[in-house]
Structure formats: structure tokens, C-alpha cells
mmCIF file of C-alpha atoms in Angstrom:
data_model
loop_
_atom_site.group_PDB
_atom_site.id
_atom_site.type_symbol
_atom_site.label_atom_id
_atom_site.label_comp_id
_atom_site.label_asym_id
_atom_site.label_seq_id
_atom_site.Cartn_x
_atom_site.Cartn_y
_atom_site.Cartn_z
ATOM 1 C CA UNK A 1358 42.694 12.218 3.951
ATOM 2 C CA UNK A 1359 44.585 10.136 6.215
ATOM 3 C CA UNK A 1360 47.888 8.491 4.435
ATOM 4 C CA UNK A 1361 50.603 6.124 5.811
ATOM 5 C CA UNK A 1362 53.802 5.632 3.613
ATOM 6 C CA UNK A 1363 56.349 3.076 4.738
ATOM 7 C CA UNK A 1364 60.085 2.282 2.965
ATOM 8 C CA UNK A 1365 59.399 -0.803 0.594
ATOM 9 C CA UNK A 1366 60.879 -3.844 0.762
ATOM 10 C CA UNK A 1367 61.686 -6.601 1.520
ATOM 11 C CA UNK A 1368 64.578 -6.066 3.547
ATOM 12 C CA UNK A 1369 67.188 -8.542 4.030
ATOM 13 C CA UNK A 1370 69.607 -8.776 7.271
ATOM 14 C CA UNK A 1371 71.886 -11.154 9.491
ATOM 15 C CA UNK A 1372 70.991 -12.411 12.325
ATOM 16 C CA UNK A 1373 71.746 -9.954 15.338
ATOM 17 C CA UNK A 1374 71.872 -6.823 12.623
ATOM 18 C CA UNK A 1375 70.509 -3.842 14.162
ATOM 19 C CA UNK A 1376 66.915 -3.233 12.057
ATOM 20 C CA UNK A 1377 65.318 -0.005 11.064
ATOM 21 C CA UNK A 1378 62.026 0.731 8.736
ATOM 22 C CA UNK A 1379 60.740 3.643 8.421
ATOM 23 C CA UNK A 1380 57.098 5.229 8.947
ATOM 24 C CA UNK A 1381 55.570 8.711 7.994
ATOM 25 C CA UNK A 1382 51.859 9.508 7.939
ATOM 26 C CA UNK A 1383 49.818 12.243 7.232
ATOM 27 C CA UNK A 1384 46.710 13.284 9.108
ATOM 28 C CA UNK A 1385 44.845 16.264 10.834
ATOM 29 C CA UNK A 1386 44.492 16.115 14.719
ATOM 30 C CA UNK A 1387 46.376 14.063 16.870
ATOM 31 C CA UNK A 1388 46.360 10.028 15.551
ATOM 32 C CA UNK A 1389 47.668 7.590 17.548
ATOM 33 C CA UNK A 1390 50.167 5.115 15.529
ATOM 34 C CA UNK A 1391 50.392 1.465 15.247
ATOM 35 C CA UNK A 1392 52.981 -1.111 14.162
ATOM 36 C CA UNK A 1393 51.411 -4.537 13.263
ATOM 37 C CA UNK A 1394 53.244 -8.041 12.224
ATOM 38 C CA UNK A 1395 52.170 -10.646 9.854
ATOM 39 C CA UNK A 1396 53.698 -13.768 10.060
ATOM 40 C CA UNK A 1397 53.112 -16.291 7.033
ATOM 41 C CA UNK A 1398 50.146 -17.358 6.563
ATOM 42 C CA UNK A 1399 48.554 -15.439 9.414
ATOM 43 C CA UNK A 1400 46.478 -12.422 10.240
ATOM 44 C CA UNK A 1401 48.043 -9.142 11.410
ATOM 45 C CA UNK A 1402 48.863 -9.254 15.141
ATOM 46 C CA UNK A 1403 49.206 -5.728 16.806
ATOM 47 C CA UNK A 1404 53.216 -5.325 17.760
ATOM 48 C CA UNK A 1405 52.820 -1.785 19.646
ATOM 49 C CA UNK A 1406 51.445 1.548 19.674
ATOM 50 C CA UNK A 1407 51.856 5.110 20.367
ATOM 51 C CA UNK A 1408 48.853 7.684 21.196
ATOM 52 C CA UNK A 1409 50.131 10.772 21.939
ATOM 53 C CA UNK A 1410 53.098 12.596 20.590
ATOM 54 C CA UNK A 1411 56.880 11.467 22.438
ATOM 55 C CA UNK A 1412 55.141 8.209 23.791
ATOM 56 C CA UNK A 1413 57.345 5.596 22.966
ATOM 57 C CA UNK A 1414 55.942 2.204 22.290
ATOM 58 C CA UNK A 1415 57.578 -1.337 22.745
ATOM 59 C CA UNK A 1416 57.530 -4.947 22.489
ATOM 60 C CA UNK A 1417 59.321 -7.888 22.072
ATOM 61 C CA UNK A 1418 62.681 -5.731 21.746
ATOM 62 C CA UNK A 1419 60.868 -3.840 18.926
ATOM 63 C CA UNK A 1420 60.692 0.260 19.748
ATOM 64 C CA UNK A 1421 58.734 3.250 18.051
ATOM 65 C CA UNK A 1422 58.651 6.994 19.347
ATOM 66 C CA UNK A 1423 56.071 8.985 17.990
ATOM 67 C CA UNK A 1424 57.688 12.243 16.407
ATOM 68 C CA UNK A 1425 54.478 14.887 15.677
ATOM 69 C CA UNK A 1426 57.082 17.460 14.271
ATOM 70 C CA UNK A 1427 58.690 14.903 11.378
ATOM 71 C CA UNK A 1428 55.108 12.950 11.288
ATOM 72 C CA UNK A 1429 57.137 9.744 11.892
ATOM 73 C CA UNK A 1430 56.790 6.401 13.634
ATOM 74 C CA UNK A 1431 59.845 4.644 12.600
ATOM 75 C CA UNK A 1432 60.392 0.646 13.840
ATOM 76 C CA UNK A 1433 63.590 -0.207 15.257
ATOM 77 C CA UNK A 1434 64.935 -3.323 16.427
ATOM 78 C CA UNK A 1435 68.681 -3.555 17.835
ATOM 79 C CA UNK A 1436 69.557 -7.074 17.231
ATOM 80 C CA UNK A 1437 67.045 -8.973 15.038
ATOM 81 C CA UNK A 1438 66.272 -12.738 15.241
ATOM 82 C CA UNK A 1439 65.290 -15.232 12.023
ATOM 83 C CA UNK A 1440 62.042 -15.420 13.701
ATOM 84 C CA UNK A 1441 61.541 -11.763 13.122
ATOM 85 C CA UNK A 1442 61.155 -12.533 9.483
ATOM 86 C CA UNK A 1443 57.647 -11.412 8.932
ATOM 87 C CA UNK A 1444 55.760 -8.186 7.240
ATOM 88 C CA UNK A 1445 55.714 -4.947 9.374
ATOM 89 C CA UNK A 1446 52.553 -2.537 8.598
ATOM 90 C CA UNK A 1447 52.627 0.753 9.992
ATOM 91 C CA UNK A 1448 49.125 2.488 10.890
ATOM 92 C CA UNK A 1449 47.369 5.486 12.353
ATOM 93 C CA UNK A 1450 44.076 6.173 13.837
ATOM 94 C CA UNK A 1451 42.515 9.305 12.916
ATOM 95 C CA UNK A 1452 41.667 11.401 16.060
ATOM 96 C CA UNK A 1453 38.201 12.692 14.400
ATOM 97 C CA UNK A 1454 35.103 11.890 15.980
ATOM 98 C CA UNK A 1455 32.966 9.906 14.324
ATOM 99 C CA UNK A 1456 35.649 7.811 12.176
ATOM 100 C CA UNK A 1457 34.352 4.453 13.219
ATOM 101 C CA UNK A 1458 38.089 3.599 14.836
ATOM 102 C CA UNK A 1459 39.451 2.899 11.294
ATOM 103 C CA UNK A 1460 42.932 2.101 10.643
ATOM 104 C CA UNK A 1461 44.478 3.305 7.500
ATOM 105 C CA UNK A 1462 47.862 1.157 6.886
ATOM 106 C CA UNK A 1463 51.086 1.714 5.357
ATOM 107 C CA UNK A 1464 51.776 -1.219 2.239
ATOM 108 C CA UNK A 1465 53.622 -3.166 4.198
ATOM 109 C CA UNK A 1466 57.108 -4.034 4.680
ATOM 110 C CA UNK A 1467 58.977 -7.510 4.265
ATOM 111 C CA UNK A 1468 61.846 -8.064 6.578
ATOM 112 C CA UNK A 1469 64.132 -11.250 6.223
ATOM 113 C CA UNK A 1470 66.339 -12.532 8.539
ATOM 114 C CA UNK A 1471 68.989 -14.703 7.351
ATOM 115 C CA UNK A 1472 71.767 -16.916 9.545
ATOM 116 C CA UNK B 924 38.795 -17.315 23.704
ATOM 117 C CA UNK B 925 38.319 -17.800 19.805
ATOM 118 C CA UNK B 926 38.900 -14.061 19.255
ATOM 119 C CA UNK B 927 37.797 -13.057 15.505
ATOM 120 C CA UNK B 928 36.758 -16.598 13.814
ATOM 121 C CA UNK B 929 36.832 -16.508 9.986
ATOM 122 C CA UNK B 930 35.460 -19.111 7.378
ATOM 123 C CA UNK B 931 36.362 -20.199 4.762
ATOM 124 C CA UNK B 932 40.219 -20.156 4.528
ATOM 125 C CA UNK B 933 40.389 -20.690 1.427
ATOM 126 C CA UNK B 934 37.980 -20.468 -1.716
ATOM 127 C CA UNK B 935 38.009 -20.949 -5.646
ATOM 128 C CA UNK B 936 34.888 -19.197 -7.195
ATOM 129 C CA UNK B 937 33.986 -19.017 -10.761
ATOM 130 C CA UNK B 938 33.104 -16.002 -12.339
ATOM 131 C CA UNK B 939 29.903 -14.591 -11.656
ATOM 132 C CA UNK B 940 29.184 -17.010 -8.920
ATOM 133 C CA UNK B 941 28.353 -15.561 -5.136
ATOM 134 C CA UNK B 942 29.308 -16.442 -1.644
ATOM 135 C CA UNK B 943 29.712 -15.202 1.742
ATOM 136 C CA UNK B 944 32.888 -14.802 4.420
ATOM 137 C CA UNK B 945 32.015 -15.503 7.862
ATOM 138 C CA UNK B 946 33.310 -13.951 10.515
ATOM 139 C CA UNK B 947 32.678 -13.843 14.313
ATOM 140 C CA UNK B 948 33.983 -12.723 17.093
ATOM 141 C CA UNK B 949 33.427 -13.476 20.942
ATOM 142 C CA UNK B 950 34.899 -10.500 22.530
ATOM 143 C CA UNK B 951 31.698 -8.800 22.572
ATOM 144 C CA UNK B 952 33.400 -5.675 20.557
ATOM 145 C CA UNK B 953 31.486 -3.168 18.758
ATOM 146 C CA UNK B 954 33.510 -2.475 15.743
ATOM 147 C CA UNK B 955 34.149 -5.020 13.323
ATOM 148 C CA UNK B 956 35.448 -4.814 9.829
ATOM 149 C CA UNK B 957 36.358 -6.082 6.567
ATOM 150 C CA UNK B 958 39.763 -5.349 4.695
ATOM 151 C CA UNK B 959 41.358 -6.885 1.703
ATOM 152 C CA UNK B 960 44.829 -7.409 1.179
ATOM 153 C CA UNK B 961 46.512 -7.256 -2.205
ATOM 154 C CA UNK B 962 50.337 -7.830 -2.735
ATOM 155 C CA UNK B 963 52.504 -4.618 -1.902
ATOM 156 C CA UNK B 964 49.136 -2.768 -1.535
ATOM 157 C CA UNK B 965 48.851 -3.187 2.322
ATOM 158 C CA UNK B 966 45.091 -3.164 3.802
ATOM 159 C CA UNK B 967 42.090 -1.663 2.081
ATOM 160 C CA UNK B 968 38.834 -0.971 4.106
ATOM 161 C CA UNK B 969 35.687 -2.775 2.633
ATOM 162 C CA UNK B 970 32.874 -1.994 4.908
ATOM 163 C CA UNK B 971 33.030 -1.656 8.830
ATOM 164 C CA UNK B 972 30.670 -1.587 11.112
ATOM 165 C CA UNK B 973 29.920 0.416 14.511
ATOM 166 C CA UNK B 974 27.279 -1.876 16.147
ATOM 167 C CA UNK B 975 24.713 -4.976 15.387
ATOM 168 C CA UNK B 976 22.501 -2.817 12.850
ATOM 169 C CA UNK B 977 24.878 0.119 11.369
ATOM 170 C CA UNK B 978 27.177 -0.647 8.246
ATOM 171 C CA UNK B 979 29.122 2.262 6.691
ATOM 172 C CA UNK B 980 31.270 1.705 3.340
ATOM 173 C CA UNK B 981 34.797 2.076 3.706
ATOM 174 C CA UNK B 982 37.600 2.750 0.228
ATOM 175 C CA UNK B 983 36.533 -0.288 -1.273
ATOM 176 C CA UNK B 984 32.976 -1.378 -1.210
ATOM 177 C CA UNK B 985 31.813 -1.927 -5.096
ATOM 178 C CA UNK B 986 30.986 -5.321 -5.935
ATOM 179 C CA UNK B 987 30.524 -6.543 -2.001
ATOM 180 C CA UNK B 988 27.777 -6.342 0.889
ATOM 181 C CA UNK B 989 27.672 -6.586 4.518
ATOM 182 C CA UNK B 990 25.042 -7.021 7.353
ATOM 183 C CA UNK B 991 25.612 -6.851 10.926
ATOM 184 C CA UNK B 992 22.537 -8.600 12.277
ATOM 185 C CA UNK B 993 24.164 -9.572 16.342
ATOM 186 C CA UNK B 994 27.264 -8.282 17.936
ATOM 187 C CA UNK B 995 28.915 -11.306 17.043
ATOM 188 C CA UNK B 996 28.648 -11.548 13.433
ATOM 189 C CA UNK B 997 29.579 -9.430 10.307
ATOM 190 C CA UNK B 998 29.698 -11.388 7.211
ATOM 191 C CA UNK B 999 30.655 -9.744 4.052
ATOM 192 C CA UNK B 1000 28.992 -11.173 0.393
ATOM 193 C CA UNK B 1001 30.101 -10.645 -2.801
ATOM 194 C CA UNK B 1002 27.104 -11.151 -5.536
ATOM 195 C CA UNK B 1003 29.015 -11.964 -8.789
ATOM 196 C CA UNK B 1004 32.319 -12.805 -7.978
ATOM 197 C CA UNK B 1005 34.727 -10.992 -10.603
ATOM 198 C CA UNK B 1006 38.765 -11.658 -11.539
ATOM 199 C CA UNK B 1007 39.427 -8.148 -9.729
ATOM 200 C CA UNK B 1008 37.933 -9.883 -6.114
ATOM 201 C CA UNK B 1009 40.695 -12.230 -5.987
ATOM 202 C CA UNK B 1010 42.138 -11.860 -2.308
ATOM 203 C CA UNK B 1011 42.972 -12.238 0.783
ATOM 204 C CA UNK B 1012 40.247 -11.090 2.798
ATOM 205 C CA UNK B 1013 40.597 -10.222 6.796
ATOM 206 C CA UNK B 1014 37.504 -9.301 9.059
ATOM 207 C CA UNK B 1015 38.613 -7.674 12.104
ATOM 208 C CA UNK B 1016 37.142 -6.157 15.812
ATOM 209 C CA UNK B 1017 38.354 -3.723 18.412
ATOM 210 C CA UNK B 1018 37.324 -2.218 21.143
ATOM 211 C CA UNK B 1019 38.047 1.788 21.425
ATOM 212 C CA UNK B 1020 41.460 2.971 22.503
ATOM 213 C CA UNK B 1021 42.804 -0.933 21.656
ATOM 214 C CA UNK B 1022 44.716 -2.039 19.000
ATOM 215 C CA UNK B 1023 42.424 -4.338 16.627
ATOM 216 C CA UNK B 1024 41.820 -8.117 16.447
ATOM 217 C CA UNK B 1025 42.445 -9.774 13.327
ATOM 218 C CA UNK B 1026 40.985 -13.553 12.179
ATOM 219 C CA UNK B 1027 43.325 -15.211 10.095
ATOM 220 C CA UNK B 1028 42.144 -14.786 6.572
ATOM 221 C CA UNK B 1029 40.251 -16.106 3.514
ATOM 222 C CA UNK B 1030 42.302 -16.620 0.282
ATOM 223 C CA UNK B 1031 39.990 -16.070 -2.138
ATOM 224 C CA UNK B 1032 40.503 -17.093 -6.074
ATOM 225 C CA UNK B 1033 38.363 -16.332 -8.405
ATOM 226 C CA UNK B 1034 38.613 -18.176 -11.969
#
């Protein structure tokens, strides 16, 4: 089945460090990938998305590029912010008909920003 | 716009007692669901739900129950609440080819 493995955490950076966190699934077809962000105390807000291999999704300064031949959707950030510190979940969308649109997610990734 | 609307946000059951999450949302979307969240084990599906009368299980569903009786609603029960249920639950909705919706939570205990 579909799989999502992200690096663990938490990660812990300066202010203005340049931020990466890695993403690689595992799925037949062509899924479209997700990045989401969970602030404290809060549900999961989407943060961007990619549906087709190449595409490059961003927000906020945030940027993923979808890579079908290393199965990757790494997160990148070039100068991060204390109000960045949140967890990052990585998840696909299976392309199969007939899946109900579920997301399967990654465990989750804890990035802190310190001053 | 309310979006996904869960309640309660927090709840202490005993052991073997029951109770039911709300959730609604106004956004007239067809596909709700229900994941819980356990530390460093990201989101597990519960149940989800493709439109007002159709449930399907998702990795999770022992010990829980859902109904989706309107568009709006999808509220997930659990019969005799166990150690194992404690928490946090998230309901979400999405319409196709969007990124999902997410309410804010329930942190459940149970004692």
C-alpha cells in the first residue's frame, strides 16, 4: 500500500538558517503530494501541494518539487523564521479510483526555530 | 465560514464509558473523515466517508462507529471507551483535487 516516510525530528535551527526535511513515499500510479503544518494546539493546515511529477509547489517562502524518479517531495525553506516552529507532515494521494480521496501521512516532523 | 467545526475539545472518559465527537462542516463537501493522532505516529484513518449515507472503514476502525446522516455532519462514537483510545482526534472534509480541511481537534483521555 501507499507509505510516506519523513526524517524524524525535531529539528532545531537559528533564525534565518536555511531549512530542509525530507519526504519519500511509495505508491502505484501517479499521487499527488502534500505538505501540511500544525501549529500548537491546532489542526493541520494545508502548506502546498504538488500533482503531477516536476510541479513545484510553494507558499509562504516554503518550496517542494515533486521528483517521480527518487519518489521524493522534500520541504525547503531558505531562511526560516521562529514562527515557523511548528510540525511539518508530508502526504500523498493515491491516484486509484475509487480511494475515497484519502491521505496517507508521513509521522510528522518537529521543526524549532530558535533566536 | 466555520469550515470543519469539532466538539468537544477536550474530554476525560472513564473506562468503559461511551461518547460521541461532533463534527460539521459548512462547505457543503462530500468527503469527510476521521483520523487520530498519536505522538510521533503522524495521522491514522478511522472511518471516512464519501457522501450523507456511505461510511467505509479506514486503518483504524476497531472499537469506534460513524454515521453520516446529512452532508454536514459525520460524528464518530466510541462504545466502551478503552486506555488504547486516548487521543487526539481530527475530523476532516475536502472537496476533490483540494487539499483537505481540518477542525481543530478533540483531546481525548481516557482513565
Amino acid at each position: 500500500g501507499d507509505s510516506v516516510t519523513q526524517m524524524e525530528g525535531p529539528v532545531t535551527l537559528s533564525e534565518e538558517a536555511f531549512l530542509t526535511i525530507n519526504c519519500t513515499y511509495t505508491a502505484t500510479g501517479y499521487p499527488s503530494l502534500f505538505w501540511y503544518v500544525q501549529y500548537p494546539g491546532e489542526g493541520l493546515q494545508l502548506l502546498l501541494k504538488a500533482t503531477k511529477a516536476d510541479d513545484k509547489g510553494s507558499n509562504k517562502g516554503f518550496e517542494a518539487t515533486y521528483r517521480k524518479e527518487t519518489t521524493s517531495f522534500h520541504l525547503e525553506k531558505g531562511s526560516v523564521q521562529v514562527s515557523d516552529s511548528a510540525v511539518y507532515f508530508c502526504a500523498l494521494r493515491g491516484s486509484l479510483t475509487g480511494g475515497g480521496n484519502k491521505l496517507t501521512f508521513g509521522t510528522g516532523t518537529q521543526l524549532k526555530v530558535e533566536l | 465560514n466555520a469550515g470543519v467545526t469539532q466538539t468537544p475539545k477536550f474530554r476525560i472518559l472513564k473506562i468503559g464509558q461511551s461518547m460521541t465527537l461532533q463534527c460539521t462542516q459548512d462547505m457543503n463537501h462530500n468527503y469527510m473523515y476521521w483520523y487520530r493522532q498519536d505522538p510521533g505516529m503522524g495521522l491514522k484513518l478511522i472511518y471516512y466517508s464519501v457522501g450523507a449515507g456511505i461510511t467505509d472503514k479506514g486503518e483504524v476502525p476497531n472499537g469506534y462507529n460513524v454515521s453520516r446522516s446529512t452532508t454536514e455532519d459525520f460524528p464518530l462514537r466510541l462504545e466502551l471507551a478503552a486506555p488504547s483510545q486516548t487521543s487526539v482526534y481530527f475530523c476532516a472534509s475536502v472537496r476533490a483535487n483540494y487539499g483537505y480541511t481540518f477542525g481543530s481537534g478533540t483531546r481525548l483521555t481516557v482513565v
